[in-house]
Short mmCIF file of C-alpha atoms in Angstrom, two decimals:
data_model
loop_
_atom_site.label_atom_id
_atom_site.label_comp_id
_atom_site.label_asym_id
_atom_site.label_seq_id
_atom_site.Cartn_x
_atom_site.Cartn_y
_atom_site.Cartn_z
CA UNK A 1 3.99 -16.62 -5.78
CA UNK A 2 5.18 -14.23 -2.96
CA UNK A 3 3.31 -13.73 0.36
CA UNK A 4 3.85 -11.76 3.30
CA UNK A 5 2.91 -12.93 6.38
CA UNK A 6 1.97 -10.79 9.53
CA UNK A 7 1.54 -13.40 12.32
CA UNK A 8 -0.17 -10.44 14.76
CA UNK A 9 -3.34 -8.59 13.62
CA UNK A 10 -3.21 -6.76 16.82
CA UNK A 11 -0.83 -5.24 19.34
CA UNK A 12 -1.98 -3.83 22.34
CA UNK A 13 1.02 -2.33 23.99
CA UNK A 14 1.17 0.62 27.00
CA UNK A 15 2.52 3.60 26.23
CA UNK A 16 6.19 3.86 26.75
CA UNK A 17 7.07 0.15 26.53
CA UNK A 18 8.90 -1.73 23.74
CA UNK A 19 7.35 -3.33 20.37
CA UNK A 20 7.71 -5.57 17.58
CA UNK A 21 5.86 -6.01 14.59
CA UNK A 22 6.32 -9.37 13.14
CA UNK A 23 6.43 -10.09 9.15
CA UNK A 24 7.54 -13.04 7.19
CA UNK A 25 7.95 -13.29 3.49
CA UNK A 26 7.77 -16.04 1.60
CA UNK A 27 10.10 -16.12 -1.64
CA UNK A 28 13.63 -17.56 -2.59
CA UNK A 29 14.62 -14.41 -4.56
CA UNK A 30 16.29 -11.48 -4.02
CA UNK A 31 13.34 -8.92 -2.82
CA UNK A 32 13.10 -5.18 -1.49
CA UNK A 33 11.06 -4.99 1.85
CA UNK A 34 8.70 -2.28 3.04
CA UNK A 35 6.85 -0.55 6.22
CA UNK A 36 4.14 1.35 5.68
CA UNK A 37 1.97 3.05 8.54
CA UNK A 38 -1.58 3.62 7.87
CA UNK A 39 -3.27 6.24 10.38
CA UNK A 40 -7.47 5.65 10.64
CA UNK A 41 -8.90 7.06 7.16
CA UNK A 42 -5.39 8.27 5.69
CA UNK A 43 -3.27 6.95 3.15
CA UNK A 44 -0.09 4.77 3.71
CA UNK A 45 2.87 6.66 4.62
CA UNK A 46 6.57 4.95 4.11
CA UNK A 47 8.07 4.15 7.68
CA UNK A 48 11.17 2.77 5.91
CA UNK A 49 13.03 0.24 3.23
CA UNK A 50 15.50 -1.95 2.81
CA UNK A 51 17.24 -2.17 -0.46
CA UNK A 52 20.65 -3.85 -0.01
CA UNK A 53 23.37 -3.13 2.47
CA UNK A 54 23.08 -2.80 6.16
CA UNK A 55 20.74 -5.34 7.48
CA UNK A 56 19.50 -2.75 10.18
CA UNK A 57 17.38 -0.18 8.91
CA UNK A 58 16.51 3.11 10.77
CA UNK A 59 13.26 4.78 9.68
CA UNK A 60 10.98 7.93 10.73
CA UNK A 61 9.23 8.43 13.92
CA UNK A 62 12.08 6.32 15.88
CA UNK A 63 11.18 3.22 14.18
CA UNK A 64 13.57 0.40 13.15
CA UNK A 65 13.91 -2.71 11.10
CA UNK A 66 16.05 -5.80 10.83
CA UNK A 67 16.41 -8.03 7.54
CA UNK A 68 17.19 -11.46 8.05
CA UNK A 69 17.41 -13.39 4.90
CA UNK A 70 17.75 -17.13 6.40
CA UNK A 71 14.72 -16.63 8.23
CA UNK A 72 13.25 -14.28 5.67
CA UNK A 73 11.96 -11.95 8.27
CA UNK A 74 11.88 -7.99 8.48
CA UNK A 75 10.27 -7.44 11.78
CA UNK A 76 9.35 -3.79 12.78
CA UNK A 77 11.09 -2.42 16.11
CA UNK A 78 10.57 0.79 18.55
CA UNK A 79 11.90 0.78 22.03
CA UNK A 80 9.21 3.35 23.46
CA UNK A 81 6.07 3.68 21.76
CA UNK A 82 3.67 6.63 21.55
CA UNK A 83 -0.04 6.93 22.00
CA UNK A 84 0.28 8.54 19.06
CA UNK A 85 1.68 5.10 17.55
CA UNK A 86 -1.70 3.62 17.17
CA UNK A 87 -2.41 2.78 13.71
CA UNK A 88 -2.60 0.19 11.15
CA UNK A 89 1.11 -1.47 10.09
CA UNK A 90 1.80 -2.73 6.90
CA UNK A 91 4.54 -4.82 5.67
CA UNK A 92 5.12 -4.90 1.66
CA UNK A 93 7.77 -7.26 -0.07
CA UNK A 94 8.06 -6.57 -4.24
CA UNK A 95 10.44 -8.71 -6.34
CA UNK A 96 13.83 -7.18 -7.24
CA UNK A 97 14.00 -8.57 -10.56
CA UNK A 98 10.43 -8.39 -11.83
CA UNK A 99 7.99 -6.08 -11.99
CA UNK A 100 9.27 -4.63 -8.80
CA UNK A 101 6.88 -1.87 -8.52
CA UNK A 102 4.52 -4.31 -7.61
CA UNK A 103 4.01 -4.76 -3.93
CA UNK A 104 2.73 -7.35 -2.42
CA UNK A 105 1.18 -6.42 1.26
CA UNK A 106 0.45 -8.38 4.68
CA UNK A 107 -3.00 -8.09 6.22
CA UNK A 108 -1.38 -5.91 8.43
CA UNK A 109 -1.42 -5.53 12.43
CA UNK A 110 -3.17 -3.07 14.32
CA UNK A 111 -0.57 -1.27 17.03
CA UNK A 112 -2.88 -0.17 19.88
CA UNK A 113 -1.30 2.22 22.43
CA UNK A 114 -3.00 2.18 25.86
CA UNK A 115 -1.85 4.99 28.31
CA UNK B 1 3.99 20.28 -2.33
CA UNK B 2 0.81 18.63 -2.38
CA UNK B 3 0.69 15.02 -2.50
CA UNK B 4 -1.22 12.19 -3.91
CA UNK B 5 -4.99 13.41 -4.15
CA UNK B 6 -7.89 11.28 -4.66
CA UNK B 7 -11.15 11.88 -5.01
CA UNK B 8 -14.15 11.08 -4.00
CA UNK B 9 -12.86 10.15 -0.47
CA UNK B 10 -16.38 8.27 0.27
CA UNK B 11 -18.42 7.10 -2.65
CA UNK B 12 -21.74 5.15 -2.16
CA UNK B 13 -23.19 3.45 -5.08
CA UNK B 14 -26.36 0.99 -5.90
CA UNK B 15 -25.85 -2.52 -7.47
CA UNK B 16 -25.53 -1.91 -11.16
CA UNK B 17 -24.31 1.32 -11.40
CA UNK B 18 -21.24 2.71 -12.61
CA UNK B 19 -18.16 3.86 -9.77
CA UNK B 20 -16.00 6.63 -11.45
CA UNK B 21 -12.40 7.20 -9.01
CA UNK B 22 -9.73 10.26 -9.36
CA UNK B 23 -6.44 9.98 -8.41
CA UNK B 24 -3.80 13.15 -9.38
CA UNK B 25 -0.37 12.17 -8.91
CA UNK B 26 1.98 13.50 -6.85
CA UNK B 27 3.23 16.48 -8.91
CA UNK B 28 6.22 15.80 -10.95
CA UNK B 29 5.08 12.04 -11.02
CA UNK B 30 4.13 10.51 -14.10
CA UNK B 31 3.67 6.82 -12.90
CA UNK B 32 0.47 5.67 -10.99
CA UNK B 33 -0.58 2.29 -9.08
CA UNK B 34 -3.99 1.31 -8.26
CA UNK B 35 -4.40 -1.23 -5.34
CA UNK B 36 -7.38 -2.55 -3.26
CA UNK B 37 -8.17 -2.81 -0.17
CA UNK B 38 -10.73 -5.34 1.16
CA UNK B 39 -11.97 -5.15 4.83
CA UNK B 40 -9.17 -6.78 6.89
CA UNK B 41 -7.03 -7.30 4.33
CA UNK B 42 -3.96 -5.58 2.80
CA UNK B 43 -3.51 -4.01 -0.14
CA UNK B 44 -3.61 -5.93 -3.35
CA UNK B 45 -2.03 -4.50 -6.80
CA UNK B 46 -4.54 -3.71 -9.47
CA UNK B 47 -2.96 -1.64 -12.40
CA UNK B 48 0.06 0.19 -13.29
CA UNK B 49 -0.04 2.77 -15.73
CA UNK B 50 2.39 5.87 -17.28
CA UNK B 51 0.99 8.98 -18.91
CA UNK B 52 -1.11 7.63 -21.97
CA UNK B 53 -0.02 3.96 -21.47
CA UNK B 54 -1.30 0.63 -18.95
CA UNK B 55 1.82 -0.82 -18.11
CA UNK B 56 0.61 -3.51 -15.87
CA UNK B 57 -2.54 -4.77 -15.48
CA UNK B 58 -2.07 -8.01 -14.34
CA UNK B 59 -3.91 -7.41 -10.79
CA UNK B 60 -7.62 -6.18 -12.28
CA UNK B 61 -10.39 -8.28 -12.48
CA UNK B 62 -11.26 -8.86 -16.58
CA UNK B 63 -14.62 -7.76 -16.04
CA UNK B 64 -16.31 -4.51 -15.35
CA UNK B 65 -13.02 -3.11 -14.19
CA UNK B 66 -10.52 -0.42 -16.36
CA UNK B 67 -8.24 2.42 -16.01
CA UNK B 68 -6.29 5.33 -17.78
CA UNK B 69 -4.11 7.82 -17.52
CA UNK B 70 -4.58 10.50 -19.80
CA UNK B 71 -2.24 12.97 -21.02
CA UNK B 72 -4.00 15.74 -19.29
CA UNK B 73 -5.68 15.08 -16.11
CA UNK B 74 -6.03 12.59 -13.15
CA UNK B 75 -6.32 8.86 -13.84
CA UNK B 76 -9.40 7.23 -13.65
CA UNK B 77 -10.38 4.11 -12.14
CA UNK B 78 -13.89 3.22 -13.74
CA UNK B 79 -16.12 0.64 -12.25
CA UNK B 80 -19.24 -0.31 -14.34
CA UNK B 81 -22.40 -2.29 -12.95
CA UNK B 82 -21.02 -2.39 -9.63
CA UNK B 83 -21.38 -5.48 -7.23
CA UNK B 84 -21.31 -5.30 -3.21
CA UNK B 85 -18.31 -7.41 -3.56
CA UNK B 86 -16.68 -4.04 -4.98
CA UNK B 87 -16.78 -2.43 -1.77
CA UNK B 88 -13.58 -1.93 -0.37
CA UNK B 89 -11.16 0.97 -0.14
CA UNK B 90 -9.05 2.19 -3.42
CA UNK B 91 -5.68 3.61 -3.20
CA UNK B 92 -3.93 5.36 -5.66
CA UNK B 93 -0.01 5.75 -5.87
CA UNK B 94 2.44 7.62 -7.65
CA UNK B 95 6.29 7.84 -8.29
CA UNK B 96 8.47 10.21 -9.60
CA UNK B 97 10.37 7.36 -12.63
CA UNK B 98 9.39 4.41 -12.37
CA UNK B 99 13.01 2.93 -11.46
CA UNK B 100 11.23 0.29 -9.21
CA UNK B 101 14.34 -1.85 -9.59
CA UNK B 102 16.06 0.46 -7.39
CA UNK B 103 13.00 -0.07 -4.86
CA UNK B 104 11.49 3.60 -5.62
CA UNK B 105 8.94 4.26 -3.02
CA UNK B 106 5.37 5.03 -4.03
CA UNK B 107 3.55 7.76 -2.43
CA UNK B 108 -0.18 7.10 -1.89
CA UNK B 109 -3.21 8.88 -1.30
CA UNK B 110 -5.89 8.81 1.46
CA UNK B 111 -7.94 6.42 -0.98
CA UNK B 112 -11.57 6.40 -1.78
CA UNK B 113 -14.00 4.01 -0.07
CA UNK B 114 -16.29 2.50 -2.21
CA UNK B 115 -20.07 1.45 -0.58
CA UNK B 116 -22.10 -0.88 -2.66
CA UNK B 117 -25.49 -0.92 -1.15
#
């Protein structure tokens, strides 16, 4: 079964410096790859995807990705983070093959953005 | 364009009783994902369902636990005789076709956070 792995549940970081969120999947097939933001008591928003193609992946709110498929990682890049970055990070793996609508999450890790 | 609404945002229920969660899709969505959240955990796939029809339900306990998706109206998750281990937060997605092997993104809703006291 697939797993996603988020090695950090939490980030503190100052404001203006560089970060990156760590995830690790676990699985031998083909997969799509996720990163969702959750802000305290909202739902998840979609930061950004990969699907095929580039492996560099630009999202919203100056946030970026990298897939690397021999060490079946997609860690979660931003060269100057926001206070307003704070918030729970989720990375999401589903199968391409089967029953891809079904993600499959990391615990997530907690940015925390200290002036 | 109003997105994924769930409702009751905070629900508080006694052992035993029955836990009764809205979600309306996104509108012009007819597909809809349940998923779980447990404290300090991510999110963990429950149910996936079109208008009128479970499509997956592979993720739902057997017990106590069902959902629809009615022709008219939101879908329902439906609790019965809840347990404390039931308290955790419920999120509801939608898409707009259900082409998830083109890695369609599901849109998701503020949840509903479930107390069992």
């Amino acid at each position: 079964a697939q797993s996603v792995t988020q090695l950090d549940s939490q980030v503190p970081v100052f404001e203006e410096a560089p970060v990156e969120l760590r995830c690790n999947y676990s699985s031998s097939v083909s997969v799509y790859l996720f990163w969702y933001v959750q802000y305290p008591n909202q739902g998840l928003q979609l930061l950004l995807k990969y699907l095929s193609g580039s492996t560099l992946v630009k999202g919203i709110n100056g946030f970026e990705a990298e897939f690397n498929k021999s060490q079946t990682s997609f860690h979660l890049r931003k060269p100057s983070v926001h206070i307003s970055d704070t918030a729970e990070y989720f990375c999401a793996v589903s199968d391409r093959k089967d029953s891809s609508y079904k993600l499959i999450f990391g615990s997530g890790t907690r940015l925390l953005v200290r002036p | 364009n109003a997105g994924v609404m769930q409702n009751p945002r905070h629900l508080v229920r006694r052992r035993g009783q029955e836990a009764r969660l809205r979600c309306s899709p996104m509108k012009g969505h007819s597909h809809v994902y349940w998923y779980r959240q447990l404290p300090e955990e991510g999110l963990k796939f429950m149910v996936y369902l079109q208008k009128e029809n479970i499509i997956d339900e592979s993720g739902m306990p057997k017990e106590r636990f069902s959902a629809e998706f009615p022709k008219e109206g939101p879908s329902i998750l439906r609790i019965q005789q809840v347990v404390r281990g039931d308290s955790a937060a419920y999120f509801c997605a939608s898409s707009p076709l259900g082409t998830q092997k083109y890695g369609e993104t599901q849109y998701f809703g503020p949840g509903t956070r479930l107390l069992v006291l």
